[in-house]
Amino acid sequence: AQSVTQLGSHVSVSEGALVLLRCNYSSSVPPYLFWYVQYPNQGLQLLLKYTSAATLVKGINGFEAEFKKSETSFHLTKPSAHMSDAAEYFCAVSAFGQGGSEKLVFGKGTKLTVNP
Amino acid sequence: ETGVTQTPRHLVMGMTNKKSLKCEQHLGHNAMYWYKQSAKKPLELMFVYNFKEQTENNSVPSRFSPECPNSSHLFLHLHTLQPEDSALYLCASSQDRGGSKVLGYTFGSGTRLTVV
């Protein structure tokens, strides 16, 4: 069964510093992988996705992620954190459900705090 | 505007009340989902609908009753809820491509439910 593990439920960085949010996946088939961001009292917004094309994926707001099959990882990075990046981030992998329906399996989330 | 609209945004209900949450999508998607997001818990998939047919029910208590009259609308009927059901309920939609992996969900902003 497909699953994702996000290392670190809380990450704190200074404004202007590198952001690194870790995600490792488990999948018996080539995975599709996603990063979503959630601001307080909002739904989840797609940041970027990997669907077996380029291994380095660029998303919105300056974020990018690299698919590394050998490490089963899909870490999210941003070179320079901005105060507006403070939010919760979710990694997800595509899977098939009970009735053959497609679904996303989400990690537990990482809350990013950006300090001035 | 995310393309997925949830109403109401906030709902306070007593344990003996009956209420309904509504989700509407104008993206032409054919799959819709209900998720529950509680504090300090991962996102919990509740129900999956594919072409109006329910394809997944993740052992959700019968006090939650979904309804999908067409591919654009999804409801969650609530009755005799418990305080532990207080959470953010998120609706999402996607394009089911018949056996191919999900390309991602579009989420609504959620309904913040408080059961008193």
Coordinates of C-alpha atoms in Angstrom, one line a residue:
Chain A
A1 CA 0.0 0.0 0.0
Q2 CA 1.1 3.5 -0.7
S3 CA 2.1 5.8 2.1
V4 CA 4.1 8.9 2.9
T5 CA 6.1 9.9 6.0
Q6 CA 6.8 13.5 6.7
L7 CA 9.8 13.9 9.0
G8 CA 9.3 16.7 11.6
S9 CA 5.8 17.9 12.5
H10 CA 7.2 21.4 13.1
V11 CA 10.0 23.2 11.3
S12 CA 11.2 26.7 12.2
V13 CA 13.4 28.9 10.0
S14 CA 14.4 32.5 9.9
E15 CA 13.2 34.8 7.1
G16 CA 15.6 34.5 4.2
A17 CA 16.9 31.1 5.2
L18 CA 16.6 27.8 3.3
V19 CA 13.3 25.9 3.7
L20 CA 13.6 22.1 3.6
L21 CA 10.6 19.9 4.4
R22 CA 11.1 16.2 4.2
C23 CA 8.9 13.6 2.7
N24 CA 9.6 9.9 2.1
Y25 CA 7.2 7.6 0.3
S26 CA 6.4 4.0 0.0
S27 CA 4.8 2.7 -3.2
S28 CA 4.8 -0.6 -5.0
V29 CA 4.3 1.1 -8.3
P30 CA 5.9 4.2 -9.8
P31 CA 4.3 7.0 -7.7
Y32 CA 2.7 10.3 -8.4
L33 CA 3.7 12.7 -5.6
F34 CA 2.3 16.0 -4.5
W35 CA 2.9 18.8 -2.1
Y36 CA 0.0 20.8 -0.8
V37 CA 0.0 23.9 1.5
Q38 CA -2.7 24.9 3.9
Y39 CA -3.1 28.3 5.4
P40 CA -5.2 28.7 8.7
N41 CA -8.8 27.9 8.2
Q42 CA -8.4 27.2 4.5
G43 CA -8.4 24.2 2.3
L44 CA -5.3 22.6 0.8
Q45 CA -3.7 24.3 -2.2
L46 CA -1.6 22.3 -4.7
L47 CA 2.1 23.6 -4.6
L48 CA 3.6 21.1 -7.1
K49 CA 3.3 17.5 -8.4
Y50 CA 5.6 14.8 -9.8
T51 CA 4.0 12.6 -12.5
S52 CA 7.1 10.8 -13.8
A53 CA 8.4 13.6 -16.1
A54 CA 11.3 15.7 -14.9
T55 CA 12.6 14.7 -11.4
L56 CA 13.0 18.3 -10.4
V57 CA 9.6 19.9 -10.1
K58 CA 9.0 23.6 -9.8
G59 CA 5.9 24.8 -8.1
I60 CA 4.2 28.0 -7.1
N61 CA 5.7 30.6 -4.7
G62 CA 9.3 29.6 -5.4
F63 CA 9.0 26.1 -4.1
E64 CA 10.5 23.1 -5.8
A65 CA 10.9 19.4 -5.0
E66 CA 13.2 16.7 -6.3
F67 CA 12.1 13.1 -6.8
K68 CA 14.8 10.7 -5.8
K69 CA 13.8 7.1 -6.5
S70 CA 17.0 5.6 -4.8
E71 CA 16.1 7.4 -1.6
T72 CA 12.3 7.2 -2.0
S73 CA 12.2 10.8 -1.2
F74 CA 10.4 13.9 -2.4
H75 CA 11.7 16.8 -0.3
L76 CA 10.3 20.3 -0.7
T77 CA 12.7 23.2 -0.7
K78 CA 12.7 27.0 -1.1
P79 CA 16.0 28.9 -1.2
S80 CA 14.8 31.9 0.8
A81 CA 11.9 31.8 3.3
H82 CA 9.3 34.6 3.4
M83 CA 7.0 35.4 6.3
S84 CA 4.0 34.5 4.0
D85 CA 5.3 30.9 3.7
A86 CA 4.2 30.2 7.3
A87 CA 1.6 27.4 6.9
E88 CA 1.2 23.7 7.1
Y89 CA 2.6 21.6 4.3
F90 CA 1.3 18.1 3.3
C91 CA 3.0 15.5 1.1
A92 CA 0.8 13.0 -0.7
V93 CA 1.1 10.0 -2.9
S94 CA -1.5 8.7 -5.4
A95 CA -3.1 5.3 -4.6
F96 CA -6.0 3.1 -5.5
G97 CA -8.8 2.7 -2.9
Q98 CA -11.2 0.0 -2.0
G99 CA -13.4 0.0 -5.1
G100 CA -10.5 0.8 -7.5
S101 CA -11.2 4.4 -7.0
E102 CA -8.2 6.7 -7.2
K103 CA -7.2 8.7 -4.1
L104 CA -4.4 10.6 -2.5
V105 CA -2.8 9.4 0.7
F106 CA -1.5 12.3 2.8
G107 CA 1.2 12.6 5.3
K108 CA 0.6 14.0 8.8
G109 CA 1.8 17.5 7.7
T110 CA 4.6 19.8 8.7
K111 CA 3.9 23.1 10.2
L112 CA 6.4 25.7 9.0
T113 CA 7.1 28.8 11.2
V114 CA 9.1 31.7 9.7
N115 CA 10.8 34.0 12.3
P116 CA 11.6 37.6 11.5
Chain B
E1 CA -11.9 31.1 -6.2
T2 CA -10.7 27.5 -6.2
G3 CA -13.4 26.0 -8.3
V4 CA -14.7 24.0 -5.3
T5 CA -17.2 25.8 -3.1
Q6 CA -18.2 24.6 0.4
T7 CA -21.0 26.0 2.5
P8 CA -21.4 27.0 5.2
R9 CA -17.9 28.1 6.2
H10 CA -18.7 27.7 9.8
L11 CA -21.4 25.7 11.6
V12 CA -22.2 25.3 15.3
M13 CA -24.7 22.6 16.0
G14 CA -26.1 20.8 19.1
M15 CA -25.9 17.0 19.4
T16 CA -29.5 16.5 18.6
N17 CA -29.6 18.7 15.5
K18 CA -29.6 17.7 11.9
K19 CA -27.6 19.7 9.4
S20 CA -26.0 19.3 6.0
L21 CA -22.7 20.4 4.5
K22 CA -22.7 21.2 0.8
C23 CA -19.9 21.0 -1.8
E24 CA -20.1 22.2 -5.3
Q25 CA -17.5 22.0 -8.1
H26 CA -17.5 23.7 -11.5
L27 CA -14.4 22.0 -12.8
G28 CA -16.0 19.2 -14.8
H29 CA -14.4 16.6 -12.4
N30 CA -16.1 13.3 -11.9
A31 CA -14.8 12.2 -8.5
M32 CA -15.5 13.9 -5.2
Y33 CA -14.2 13.3 -1.7
W34 CA -15.0 14.2 1.9
Y35 CA -12.1 14.5 4.3
K36 CA -12.1 15.2 8.1
Q37 CA -9.3 17.2 9.6
S38 CA -9.1 17.3 13.3
A39 CA -6.5 19.1 15.5
K40 CA -3.3 17.1 15.8
K41 CA -4.6 14.3 13.6
P42 CA -3.8 13.5 9.9
L43 CA -6.3 14.1 7.2
E44 CA -8.9 11.3 7.3
L45 CA -10.5 10.2 4.1
M46 CA -14.2 9.6 4.8
F47 CA -16.0 9.0 1.5
V48 CA -15.1 8.8 -2.2
Y49 CA -17.6 9.2 -5.0
N50 CA -16.9 8.4 -8.6
F51 CA -19.4 9.3 -11.3
K52 CA -22.0 9.7 -8.5
E53 CA -21.4 6.3 -7.1
Q54 CA -19.9 5.8 -3.7
T55 CA -16.7 3.8 -4.1
E56 CA -15.2 4.1 -0.7
N57 CA -16.4 4.5 2.9
N58 CA -13.6 4.4 5.5
S59 CA -15.6 3.0 8.4
V60 CA -17.4 6.3 8.9
P61 CA -20.1 6.2 11.7
S62 CA -23.6 6.2 10.3
R63 CA -24.3 9.6 11.9
F64 CA -22.5 10.9 8.8
S65 CA -24.5 10.3 5.6
P66 CA -23.1 11.4 2.2
E67 CA -25.2 12.1 -0.8
C68 CA -24.0 12.8 -4.4
P69 CA -26.9 13.6 -6.7
N70 CA -24.7 14.5 -9.6
S71 CA -21.0 14.8 -10.4
S72 CA -21.0 18.5 -9.4
H73 CA -22.6 18.3 -6.0
L74 CA -21.7 16.5 -2.8
F75 CA -23.5 16.7 0.5
L76 CA -22.7 15.4 4.0
H77 CA -25.8 15.0 6.2
L78 CA -25.1 15.2 9.9
H79 CA -27.3 14.0 12.7
T80 CA -26.8 13.2 16.4
L81 CA -23.1 14.2 16.3
Q82 CA -20.7 14.0 19.2
P83 CA -18.4 16.7 20.4
E84 CA -15.4 14.7 19.0
D85 CA -16.9 15.2 15.6
S86 CA -15.9 18.9 15.8
A87 CA -13.4 19.4 13.0
L88 CA -12.7 21.0 9.6
Y89 CA -14.5 19.1 6.9
L90 CA -12.9 19.4 3.5
C91 CA -14.4 18.5 0.2
A92 CA -12.2 17.8 -2.9
S93 CA -12.7 16.9 -6.5
S94 CA -10.5 15.3 -9.2
Q95 CA -10.7 14.0 -12.7
D96 CA -10.9 10.2 -12.6
R97 CA -9.1 8.9 -15.7
G98 CA -10.3 5.3 -15.4
G99 CA -7.5 3.3 -14.0
S100 CA -4.8 6.0 -14.2
K101 CA -3.4 7.6 -11.1
V102 CA -4.9 10.8 -9.7
L103 CA -3.3 14.0 -11.0
G104 CA -4.2 15.9 -7.9
Y105 CA -7.2 17.2 -6.0
T106 CA -8.8 20.6 -5.9
F107 CA -9.9 21.4 -2.4
G108 CA -12.6 23.6 -1.1
S109 CA -12.0 26.0 1.8
G110 CA -13.8 23.6 4.3
T111 CA -16.5 23.9 6.8
R112 CA -15.4 24.4 10.4
L113 CA -17.9 22.4 12.4
T114 CA -18.3 22.7 16.2
V115 CA -20.6 20.3 18.0
V116 CA -21.8 21.6 21.4

